[in-house]
Coordinates of C-alpha atoms in Angstrom, one line a residue:
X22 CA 58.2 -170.6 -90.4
X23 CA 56.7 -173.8 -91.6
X24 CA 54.0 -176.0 -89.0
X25 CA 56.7 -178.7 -88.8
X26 CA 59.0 -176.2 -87.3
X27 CA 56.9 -174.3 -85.0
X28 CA 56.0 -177.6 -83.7
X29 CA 59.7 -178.2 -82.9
X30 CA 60.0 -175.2 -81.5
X31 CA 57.2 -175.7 -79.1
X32 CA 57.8 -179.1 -77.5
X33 CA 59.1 -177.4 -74.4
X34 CA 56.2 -174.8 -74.0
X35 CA 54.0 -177.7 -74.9
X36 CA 55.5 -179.9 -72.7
X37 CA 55.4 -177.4 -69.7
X38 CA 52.0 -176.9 -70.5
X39 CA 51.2 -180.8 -69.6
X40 CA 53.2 -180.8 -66.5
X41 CA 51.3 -178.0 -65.1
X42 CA 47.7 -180.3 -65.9
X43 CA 49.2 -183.2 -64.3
X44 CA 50.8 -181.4 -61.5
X45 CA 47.1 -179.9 -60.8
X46 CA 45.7 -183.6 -61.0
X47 CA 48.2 -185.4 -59.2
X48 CA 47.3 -186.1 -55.3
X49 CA 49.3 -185.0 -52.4
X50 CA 52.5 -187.8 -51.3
X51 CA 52.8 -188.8 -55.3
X52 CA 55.9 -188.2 -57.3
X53 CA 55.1 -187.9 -60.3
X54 CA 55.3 -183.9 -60.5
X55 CA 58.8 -184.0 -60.9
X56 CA 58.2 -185.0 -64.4
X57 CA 58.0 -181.5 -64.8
X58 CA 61.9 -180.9 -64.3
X59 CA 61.6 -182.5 -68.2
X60 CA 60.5 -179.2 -69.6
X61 CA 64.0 -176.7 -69.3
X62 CA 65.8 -180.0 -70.2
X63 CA 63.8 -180.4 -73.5
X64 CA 64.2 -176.7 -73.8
X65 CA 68.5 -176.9 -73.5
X66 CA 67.9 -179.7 -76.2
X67 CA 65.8 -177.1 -78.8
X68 CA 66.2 -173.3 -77.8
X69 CA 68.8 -170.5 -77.0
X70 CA 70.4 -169.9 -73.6
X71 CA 67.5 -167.4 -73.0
X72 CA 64.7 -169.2 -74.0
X73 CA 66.0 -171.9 -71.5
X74 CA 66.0 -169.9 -68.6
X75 CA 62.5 -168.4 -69.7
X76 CA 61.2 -172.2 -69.5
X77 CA 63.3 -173.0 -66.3
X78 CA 61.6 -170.0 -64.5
X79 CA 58.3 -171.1 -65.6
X80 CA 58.0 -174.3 -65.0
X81 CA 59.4 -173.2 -61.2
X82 CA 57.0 -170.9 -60.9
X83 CA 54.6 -173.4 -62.2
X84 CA 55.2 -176.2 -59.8
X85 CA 55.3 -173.9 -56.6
X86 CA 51.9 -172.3 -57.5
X87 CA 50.4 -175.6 -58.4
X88 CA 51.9 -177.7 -55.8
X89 CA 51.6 -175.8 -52.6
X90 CA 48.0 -175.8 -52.6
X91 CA 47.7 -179.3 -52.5
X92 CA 49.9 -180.0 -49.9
X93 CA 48.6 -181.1 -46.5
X94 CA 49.2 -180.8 -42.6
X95 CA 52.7 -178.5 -43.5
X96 CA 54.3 -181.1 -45.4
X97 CA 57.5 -179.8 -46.8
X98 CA 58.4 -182.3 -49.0
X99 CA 57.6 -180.1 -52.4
X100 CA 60.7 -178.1 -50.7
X101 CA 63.2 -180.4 -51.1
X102 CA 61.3 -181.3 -54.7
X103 CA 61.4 -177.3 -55.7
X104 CA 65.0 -176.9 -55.3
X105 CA 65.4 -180.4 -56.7
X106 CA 63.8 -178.4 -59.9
X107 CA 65.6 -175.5 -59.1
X108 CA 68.6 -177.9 -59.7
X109 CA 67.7 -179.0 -62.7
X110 CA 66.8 -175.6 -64.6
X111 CA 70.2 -174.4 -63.8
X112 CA 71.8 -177.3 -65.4
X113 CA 69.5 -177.0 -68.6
X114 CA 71.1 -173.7 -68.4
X115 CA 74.9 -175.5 -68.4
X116 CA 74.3 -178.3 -70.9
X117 CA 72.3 -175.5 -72.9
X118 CA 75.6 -173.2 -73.1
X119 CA 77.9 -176.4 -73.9
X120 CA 75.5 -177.5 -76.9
X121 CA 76.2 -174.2 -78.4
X122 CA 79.4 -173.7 -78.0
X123 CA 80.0 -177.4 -79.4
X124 CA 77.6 -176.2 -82.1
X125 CA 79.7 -173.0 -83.1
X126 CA 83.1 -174.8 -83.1
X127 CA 81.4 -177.1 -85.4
X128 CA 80.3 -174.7 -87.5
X129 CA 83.5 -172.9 -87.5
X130 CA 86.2 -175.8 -88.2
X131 CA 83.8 -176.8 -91.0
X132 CA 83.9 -173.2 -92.7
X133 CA 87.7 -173.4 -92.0
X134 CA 88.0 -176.8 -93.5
X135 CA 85.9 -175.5 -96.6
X136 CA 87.7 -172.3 -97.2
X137 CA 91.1 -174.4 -96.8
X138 CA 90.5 -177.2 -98.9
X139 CA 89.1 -174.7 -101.5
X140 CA 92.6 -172.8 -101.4
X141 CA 94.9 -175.5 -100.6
X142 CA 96.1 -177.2 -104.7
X143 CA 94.3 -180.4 -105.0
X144 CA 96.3 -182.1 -107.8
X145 CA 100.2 -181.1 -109.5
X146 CA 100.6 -181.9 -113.1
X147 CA 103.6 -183.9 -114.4
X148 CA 106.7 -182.0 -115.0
X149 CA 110.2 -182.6 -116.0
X150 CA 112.3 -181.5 -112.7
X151 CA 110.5 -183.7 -109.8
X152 CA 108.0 -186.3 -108.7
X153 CA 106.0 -184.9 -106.0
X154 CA 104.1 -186.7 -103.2
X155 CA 102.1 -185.1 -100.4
X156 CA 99.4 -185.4 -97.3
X157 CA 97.8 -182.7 -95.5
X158 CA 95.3 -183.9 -92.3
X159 CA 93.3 -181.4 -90.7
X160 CA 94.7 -181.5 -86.8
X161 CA 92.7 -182.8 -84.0
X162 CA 92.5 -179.6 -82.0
X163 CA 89.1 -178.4 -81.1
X164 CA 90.3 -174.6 -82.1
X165 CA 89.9 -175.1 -86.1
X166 CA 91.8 -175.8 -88.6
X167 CA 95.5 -174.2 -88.9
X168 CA 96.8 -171.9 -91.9
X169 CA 98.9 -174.8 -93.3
X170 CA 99.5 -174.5 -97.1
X171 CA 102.2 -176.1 -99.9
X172 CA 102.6 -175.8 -103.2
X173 CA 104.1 -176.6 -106.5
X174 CA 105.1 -173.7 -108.6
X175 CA 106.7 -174.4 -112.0
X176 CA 108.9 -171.8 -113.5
X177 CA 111.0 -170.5 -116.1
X178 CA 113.8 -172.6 -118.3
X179 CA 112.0 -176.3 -117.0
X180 CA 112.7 -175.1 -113.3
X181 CA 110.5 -175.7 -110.2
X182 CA 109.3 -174.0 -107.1
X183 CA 108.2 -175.8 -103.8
X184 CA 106.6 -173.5 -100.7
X185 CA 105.8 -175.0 -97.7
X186 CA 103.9 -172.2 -95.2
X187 CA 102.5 -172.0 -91.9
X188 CA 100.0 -169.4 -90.7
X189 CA 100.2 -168.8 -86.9
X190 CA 96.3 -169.4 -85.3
X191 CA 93.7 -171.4 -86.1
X192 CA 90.2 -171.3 -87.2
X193 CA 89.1 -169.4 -90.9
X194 CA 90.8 -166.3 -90.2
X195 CA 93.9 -168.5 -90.3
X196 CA 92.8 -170.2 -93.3
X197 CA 91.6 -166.8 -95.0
X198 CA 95.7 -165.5 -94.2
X199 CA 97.0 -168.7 -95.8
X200 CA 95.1 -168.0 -99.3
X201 CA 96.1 -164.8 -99.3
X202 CA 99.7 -165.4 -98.8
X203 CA 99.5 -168.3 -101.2
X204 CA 98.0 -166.1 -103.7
X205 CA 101.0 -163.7 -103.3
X206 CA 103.5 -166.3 -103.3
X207 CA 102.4 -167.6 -106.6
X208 CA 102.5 -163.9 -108.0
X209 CA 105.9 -163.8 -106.8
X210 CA 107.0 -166.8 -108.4
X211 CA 105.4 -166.1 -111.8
X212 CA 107.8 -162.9 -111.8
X213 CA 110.6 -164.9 -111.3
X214 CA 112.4 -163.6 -108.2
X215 CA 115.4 -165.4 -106.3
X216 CA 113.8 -166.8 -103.4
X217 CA 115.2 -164.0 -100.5
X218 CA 113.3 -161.7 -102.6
X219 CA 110.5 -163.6 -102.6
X220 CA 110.5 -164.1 -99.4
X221 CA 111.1 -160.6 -98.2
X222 CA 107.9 -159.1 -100.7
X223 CA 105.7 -161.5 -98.7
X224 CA 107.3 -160.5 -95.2
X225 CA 106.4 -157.1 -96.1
X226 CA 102.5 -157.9 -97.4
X227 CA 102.5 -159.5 -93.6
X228 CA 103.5 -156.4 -92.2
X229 CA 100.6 -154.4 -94.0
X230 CA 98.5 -157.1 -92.9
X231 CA 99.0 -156.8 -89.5
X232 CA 98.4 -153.4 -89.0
X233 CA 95.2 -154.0 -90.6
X234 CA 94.5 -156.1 -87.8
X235 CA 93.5 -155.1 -84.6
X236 CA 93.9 -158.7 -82.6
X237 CA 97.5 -159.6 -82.2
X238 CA 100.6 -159.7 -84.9
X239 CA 100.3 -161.9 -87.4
X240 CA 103.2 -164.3 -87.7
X241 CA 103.3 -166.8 -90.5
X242 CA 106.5 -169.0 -91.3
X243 CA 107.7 -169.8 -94.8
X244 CA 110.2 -171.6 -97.0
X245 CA 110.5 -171.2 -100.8
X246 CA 112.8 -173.5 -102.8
X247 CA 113.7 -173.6 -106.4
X248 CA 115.4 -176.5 -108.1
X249 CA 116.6 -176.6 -111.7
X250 CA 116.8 -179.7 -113.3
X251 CA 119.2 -178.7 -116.2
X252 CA 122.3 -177.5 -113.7
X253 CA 120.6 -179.9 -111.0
X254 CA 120.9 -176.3 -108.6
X255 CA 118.9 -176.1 -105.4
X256 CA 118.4 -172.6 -104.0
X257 CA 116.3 -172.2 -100.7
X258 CA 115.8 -169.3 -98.5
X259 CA 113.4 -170.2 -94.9
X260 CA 111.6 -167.5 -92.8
X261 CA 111.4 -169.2 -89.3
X262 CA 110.6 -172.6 -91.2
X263 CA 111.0 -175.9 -90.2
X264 CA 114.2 -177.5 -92.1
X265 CA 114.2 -179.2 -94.9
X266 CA 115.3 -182.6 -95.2
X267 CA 117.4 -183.6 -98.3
X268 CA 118.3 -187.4 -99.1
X269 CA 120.8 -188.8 -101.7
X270 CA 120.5 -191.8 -103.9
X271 CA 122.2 -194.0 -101.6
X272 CA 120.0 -193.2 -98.5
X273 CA 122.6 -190.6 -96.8
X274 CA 120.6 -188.0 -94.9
X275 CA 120.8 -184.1 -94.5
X276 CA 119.0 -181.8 -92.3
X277 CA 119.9 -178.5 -94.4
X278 CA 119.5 -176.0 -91.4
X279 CA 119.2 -172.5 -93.1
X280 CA 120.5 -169.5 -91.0
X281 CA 118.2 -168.5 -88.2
X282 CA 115.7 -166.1 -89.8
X283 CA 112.5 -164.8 -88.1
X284 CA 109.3 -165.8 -89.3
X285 CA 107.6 -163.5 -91.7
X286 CA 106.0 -159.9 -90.3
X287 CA 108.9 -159.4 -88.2
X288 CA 110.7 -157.4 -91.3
X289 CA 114.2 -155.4 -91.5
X290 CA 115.8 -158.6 -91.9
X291 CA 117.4 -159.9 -95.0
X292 CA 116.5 -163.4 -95.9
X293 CA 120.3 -165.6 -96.7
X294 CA 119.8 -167.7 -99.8
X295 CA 121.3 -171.9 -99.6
X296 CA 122.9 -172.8 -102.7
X297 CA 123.4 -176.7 -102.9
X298 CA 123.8 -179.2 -106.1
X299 CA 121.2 -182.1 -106.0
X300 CA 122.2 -185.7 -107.7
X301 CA 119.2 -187.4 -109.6
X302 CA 116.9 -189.1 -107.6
X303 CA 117.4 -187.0 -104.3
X304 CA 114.6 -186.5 -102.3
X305 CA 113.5 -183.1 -101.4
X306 CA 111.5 -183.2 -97.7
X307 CA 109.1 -180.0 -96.5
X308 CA 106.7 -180.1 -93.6
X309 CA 105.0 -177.7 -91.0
X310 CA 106.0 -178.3 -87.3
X311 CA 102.7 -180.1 -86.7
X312 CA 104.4 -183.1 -87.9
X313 CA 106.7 -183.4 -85.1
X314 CA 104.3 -182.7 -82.2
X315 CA 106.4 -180.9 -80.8
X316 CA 103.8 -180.9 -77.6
X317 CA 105.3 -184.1 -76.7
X318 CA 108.7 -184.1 -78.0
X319 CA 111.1 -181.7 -79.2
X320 CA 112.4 -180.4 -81.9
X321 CA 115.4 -181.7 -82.8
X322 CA 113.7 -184.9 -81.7
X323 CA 111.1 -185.1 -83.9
X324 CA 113.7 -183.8 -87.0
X325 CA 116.2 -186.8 -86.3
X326 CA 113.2 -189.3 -86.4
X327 CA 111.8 -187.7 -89.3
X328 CA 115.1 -187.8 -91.1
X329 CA 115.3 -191.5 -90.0
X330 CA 112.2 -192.6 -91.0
X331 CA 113.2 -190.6 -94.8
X332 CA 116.3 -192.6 -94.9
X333 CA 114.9 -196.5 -94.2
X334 CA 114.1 -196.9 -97.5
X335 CA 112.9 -196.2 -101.3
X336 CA 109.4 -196.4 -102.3
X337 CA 107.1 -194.6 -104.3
X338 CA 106.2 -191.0 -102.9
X339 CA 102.9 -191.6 -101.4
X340 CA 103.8 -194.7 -99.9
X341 CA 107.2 -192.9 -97.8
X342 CA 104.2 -190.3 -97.0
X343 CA 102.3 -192.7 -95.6
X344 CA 105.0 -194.5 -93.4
X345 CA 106.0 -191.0 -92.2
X346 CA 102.6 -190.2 -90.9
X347 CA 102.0 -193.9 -89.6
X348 CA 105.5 -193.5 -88.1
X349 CA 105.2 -189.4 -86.1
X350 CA 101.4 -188.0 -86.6
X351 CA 99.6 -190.3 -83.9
X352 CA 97.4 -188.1 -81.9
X353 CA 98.2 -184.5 -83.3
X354 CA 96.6 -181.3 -82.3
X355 CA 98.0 -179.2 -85.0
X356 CA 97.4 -179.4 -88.9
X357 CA 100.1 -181.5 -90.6
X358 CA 101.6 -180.5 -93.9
X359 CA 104.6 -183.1 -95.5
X360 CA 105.5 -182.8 -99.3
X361 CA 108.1 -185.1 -101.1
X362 CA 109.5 -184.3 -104.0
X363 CA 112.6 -186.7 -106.0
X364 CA 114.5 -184.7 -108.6
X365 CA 114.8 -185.5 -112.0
X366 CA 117.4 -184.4 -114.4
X367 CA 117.2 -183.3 -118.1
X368 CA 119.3 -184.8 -120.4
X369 CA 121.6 -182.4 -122.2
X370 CA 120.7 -183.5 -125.5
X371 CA 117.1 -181.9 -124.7
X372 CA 119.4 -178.8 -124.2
X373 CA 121.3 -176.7 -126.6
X374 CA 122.9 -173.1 -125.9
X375 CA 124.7 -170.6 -128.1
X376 CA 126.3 -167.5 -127.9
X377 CA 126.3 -164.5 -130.5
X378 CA 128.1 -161.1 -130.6
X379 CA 125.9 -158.1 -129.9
X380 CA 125.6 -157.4 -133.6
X381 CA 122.7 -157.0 -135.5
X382 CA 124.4 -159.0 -138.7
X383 CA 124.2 -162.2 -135.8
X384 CA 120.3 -163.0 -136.0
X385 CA 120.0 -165.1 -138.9
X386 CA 123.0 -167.0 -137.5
X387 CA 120.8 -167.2 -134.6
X388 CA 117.5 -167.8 -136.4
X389 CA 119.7 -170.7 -138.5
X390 CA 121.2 -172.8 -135.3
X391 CA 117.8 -173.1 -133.7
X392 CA 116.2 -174.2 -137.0
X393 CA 119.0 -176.7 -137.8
X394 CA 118.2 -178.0 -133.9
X395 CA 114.5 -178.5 -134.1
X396 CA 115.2 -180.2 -137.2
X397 CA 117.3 -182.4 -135.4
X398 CA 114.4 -183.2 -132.7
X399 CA 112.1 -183.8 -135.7
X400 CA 110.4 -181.1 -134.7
X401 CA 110.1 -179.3 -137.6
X402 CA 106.7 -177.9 -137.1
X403 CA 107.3 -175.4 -134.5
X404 CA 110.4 -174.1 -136.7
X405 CA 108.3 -171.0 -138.0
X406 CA 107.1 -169.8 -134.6
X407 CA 110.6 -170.3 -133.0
X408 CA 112.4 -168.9 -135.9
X409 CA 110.3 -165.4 -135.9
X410 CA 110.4 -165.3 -131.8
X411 CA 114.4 -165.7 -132.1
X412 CA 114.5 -162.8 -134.5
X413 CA 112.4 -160.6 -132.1
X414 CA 114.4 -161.6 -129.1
X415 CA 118.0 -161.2 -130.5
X416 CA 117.2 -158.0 -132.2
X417 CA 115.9 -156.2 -128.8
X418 CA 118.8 -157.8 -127.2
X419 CA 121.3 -156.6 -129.7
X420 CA 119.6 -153.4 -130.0
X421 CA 118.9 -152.7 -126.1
X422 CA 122.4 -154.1 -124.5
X423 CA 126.2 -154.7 -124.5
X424 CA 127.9 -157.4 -124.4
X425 CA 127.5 -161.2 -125.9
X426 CA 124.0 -162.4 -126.2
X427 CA 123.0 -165.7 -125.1
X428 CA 120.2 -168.8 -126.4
X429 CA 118.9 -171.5 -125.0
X430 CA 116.6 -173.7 -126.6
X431 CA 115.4 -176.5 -124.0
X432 CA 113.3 -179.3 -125.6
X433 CA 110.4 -180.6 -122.8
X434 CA 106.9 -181.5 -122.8
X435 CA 107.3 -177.8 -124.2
X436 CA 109.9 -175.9 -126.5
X437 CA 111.5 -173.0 -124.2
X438 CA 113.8 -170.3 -126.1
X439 CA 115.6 -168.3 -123.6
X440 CA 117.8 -165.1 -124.6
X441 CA 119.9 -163.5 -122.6
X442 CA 121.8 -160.0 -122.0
X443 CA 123.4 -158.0 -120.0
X444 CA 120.9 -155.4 -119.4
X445 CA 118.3 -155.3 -116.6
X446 CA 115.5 -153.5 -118.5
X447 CA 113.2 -155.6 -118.5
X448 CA 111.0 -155.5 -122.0
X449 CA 107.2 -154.2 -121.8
X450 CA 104.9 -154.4 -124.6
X451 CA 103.1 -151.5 -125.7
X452 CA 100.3 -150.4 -128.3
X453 CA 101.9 -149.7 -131.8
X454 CA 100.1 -146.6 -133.3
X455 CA 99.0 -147.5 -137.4
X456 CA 101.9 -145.8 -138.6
X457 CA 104.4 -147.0 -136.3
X458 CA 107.6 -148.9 -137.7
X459 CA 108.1 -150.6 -134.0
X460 CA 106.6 -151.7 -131.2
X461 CA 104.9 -155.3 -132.2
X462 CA 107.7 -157.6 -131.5
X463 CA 106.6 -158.7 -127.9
X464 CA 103.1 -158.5 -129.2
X465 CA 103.7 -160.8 -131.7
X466 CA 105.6 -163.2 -129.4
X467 CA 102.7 -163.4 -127.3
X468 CA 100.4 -164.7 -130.2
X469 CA 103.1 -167.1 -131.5
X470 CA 103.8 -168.7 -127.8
X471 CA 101.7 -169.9 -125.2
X472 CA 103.9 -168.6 -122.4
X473 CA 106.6 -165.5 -122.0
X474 CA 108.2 -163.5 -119.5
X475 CA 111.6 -162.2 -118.0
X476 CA 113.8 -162.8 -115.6
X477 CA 116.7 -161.3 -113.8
X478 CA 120.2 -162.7 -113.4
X479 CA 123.5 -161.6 -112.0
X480 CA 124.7 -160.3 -114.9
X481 CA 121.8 -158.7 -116.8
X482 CA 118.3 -160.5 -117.7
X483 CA 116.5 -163.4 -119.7
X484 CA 113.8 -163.2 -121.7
X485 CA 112.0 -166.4 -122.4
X486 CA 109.4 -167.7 -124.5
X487 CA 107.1 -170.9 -123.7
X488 CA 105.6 -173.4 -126.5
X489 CA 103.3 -175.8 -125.6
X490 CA 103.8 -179.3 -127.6
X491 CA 100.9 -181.0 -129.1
X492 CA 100.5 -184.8 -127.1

């Protein structure tokens, strides 16, 4: 410890130590011994609970060996002027208690606002289905920080995904439980389930979760939406979430109130999915219940002036954020959570689709129509990659499944090629030994495109394929 420290650390002994001196030298009828009462409240200021009631207990015993000696003809008055003392050591011993305890939930709302704002996404990049706006503010509670958490997922064919999750609790075991729910959340979406399913994997991870636990259950709520800007589809599926909010073009408002699920960790409940279309320009609304304080009003309440406040007017996102928080946050104990999102469309003529026979004799037609296409977007460059990734595709299809096979090229800030069949096997690459004649399709899709992966429909699967354009 360095001499600057131990000298910190020894004001109160030090202190004590000059009390005793002048309570020697002081005469009998003066007052200035009780100077003396400084040293435990110096102490409550610098030390532990224990090493203030050490000093309290000295500097008592101090004063009463010092002091009665010098008292004349029975004077009581250093009495009333030891338990004055006494007084005053046991509320060192108070203020010493509160100082810590304001000192630990300092120290643990700061490690739960670290670990959250090193979980929670800090920025979404552009895409081509919606414009998003959010706020998250820490609550006001002196418990920590909640288990709050949003995101921005995009997916498959120019699609999105928006979560909006809330972890029961507070402090950095909540915050811990929201990044690891997060985490699988995103894993969930990168595999492309419907949004029940998602929903139902993650209600099972809580499950496993809580019997790891040995406090209570751990109950986390949940909603997980996917929009697709090409059909303009909107699927949802809400485990004991707050509703969203959904607002046309011309300012008509809808509280879409999804069937009453539990919350996740309750399990052995299957999650209903919401199917509804979505003109351009809708706004998409997702919050956590600590936006309507629902402390000091209810529910319902605090939905119908959200929704009003959504439907007063246009605006950019941020700005409609910011009106929503002036309007409802006030004085909020609980972490609040709101995320806009306004839906965009893609054109059709980003979009083409054809449909082949299952026959092998099919893939240069195949391999033809999307070359003729990216010529027709100017975008002859990526023709070779594309061409070779159709042939792959097609063949497996063809050679793997019944039926007609489907392709979808979608032009973005990225070329997708989509095919599609009616089996649910889902491809897997594998290691090609040297004198294999198959096996290094997929492989060599992987080197040709940034991004590929599969995904299951209603009537079979679709294997997609992701190129990244050059700005």
């Amino acid at each position: 410890m360095s001499p600057p420290r131990m000298l910190n650390r020894a004001w109160a002994l030090l202190l004590l130590a000059a009390s005793a001196l002048a309570v020697g030298l002081i005469q009998p009828g003066e007052h200035y011994d009780m100077l003396v009462a400084t040293a435990p409240l110096l102490a409550a200021a610098l030390y532990g609970v224990r090493a203030t009631a050490l000093t309290g207990v000295l500097t008592v015993i101090v004063f009463a060996l010092l002091r009665l000696p010098l008292e004349e003809d029975g004077d009581a008055t250093w009495v009333f002027k030891l338990v004055l003392i006494v007084a005053v050591c046991l509320l060192a011993l108070v203020l010493c208690h509160v100082r810590i305890r304001e000192e630990e939930l300092r120290r643990v709302r700061k490690t739960a606002l670290r670990l959250q704002e090193g979980l929670l996404p800090r920025d979404f990049p552009d895409n081509s289905a919606v414009g998003v706006g959010y706020r998250y503010v820490a609550g006001e509670s002196a418990a920590g920080l909640g288990g709050d958490w949003f995101d921005v997922i995009p997916l498959s064919g120019a699609r999105i995904a928006l979560v909006m999750g809330d972890v029961v609790g507070h402090g950095p075991e909540a915050a811990a439980t929201m990044g690891r729910l997060r985490t699988a959340v995103l894993a969930l979406a990168d595999l492309d389930r419907e949004p029940d399913e998602v929903l139902a994997r993650v209600d099972a991870l809580v499950q496993r979760m809580s019997h790891d636990r040995s406090q209570a259950e751990l109950v986390a709520s949940c909603l997980y939406l996917v929009y697709d800007p090409i059909s303009r589809r909107c699927d949802f599926a809400s485990a004991g979430h707050t509703p969203p909010i959904f607002v046309q073009p011309d300012g008509e408002v809808a509280v879409q109130r999804n069937t009453s699920n539990p919350p996740l960790g309750f399990g052995d409940v299957p999650f209903d999915v919401t199917s509804l279309d979505l003109p351009k320009g809708s706004l998409i609304a997702l919050y956590t219940d600590g936006l309507l304080a629902l402390r000091h009003r209810e529910a319902d309440e605090g939905v119908r002036e959200l929704a009003a406040v959504l439907g007063s007017g246009a605006g950019p996102l941020q700005e409609i954020c910011d009106r929503v928080l002036d309007r409802l946050a006030g004085t909020h104990e609980d972490d609040i959570a709101l995320l806009l999102a306004r839906t965009k469309v893609l054109d059709q003529e980003n979009v083409r689709e054809w449909e082949f026979p299952a026959r092998a004799e099919e893939v240069p037609a195949a391999r033809n129509a999307v070359s003729d296409q990216l010529t027709d977007w100017g975008l002859e460059e990526y023709a070779f990659a594309l061409e070779m990734v159709v042939c792959e595709l097609v063949t497996n299809a063809v050679e793997h499944a019944e039926g007609p096979v489907g392709l979808r090229l979608i032009r973005d800030d990225s070329l997708i090629c989509e095919v599609s069949d009616t089996s649910s096997t889902s491809p897997h690459p594998r290691r090609a030994g040297p004198m294999d004649e198959g096996g290094r399709g997929l492989y060599l899709v992987a080197q040709l495109m940034d991004r590929w992966g599969t995904r299951f429909t209603e009537n079979g699967k679709t294997v997609w394929a992701q190129k990244f354009r050059e700005a």
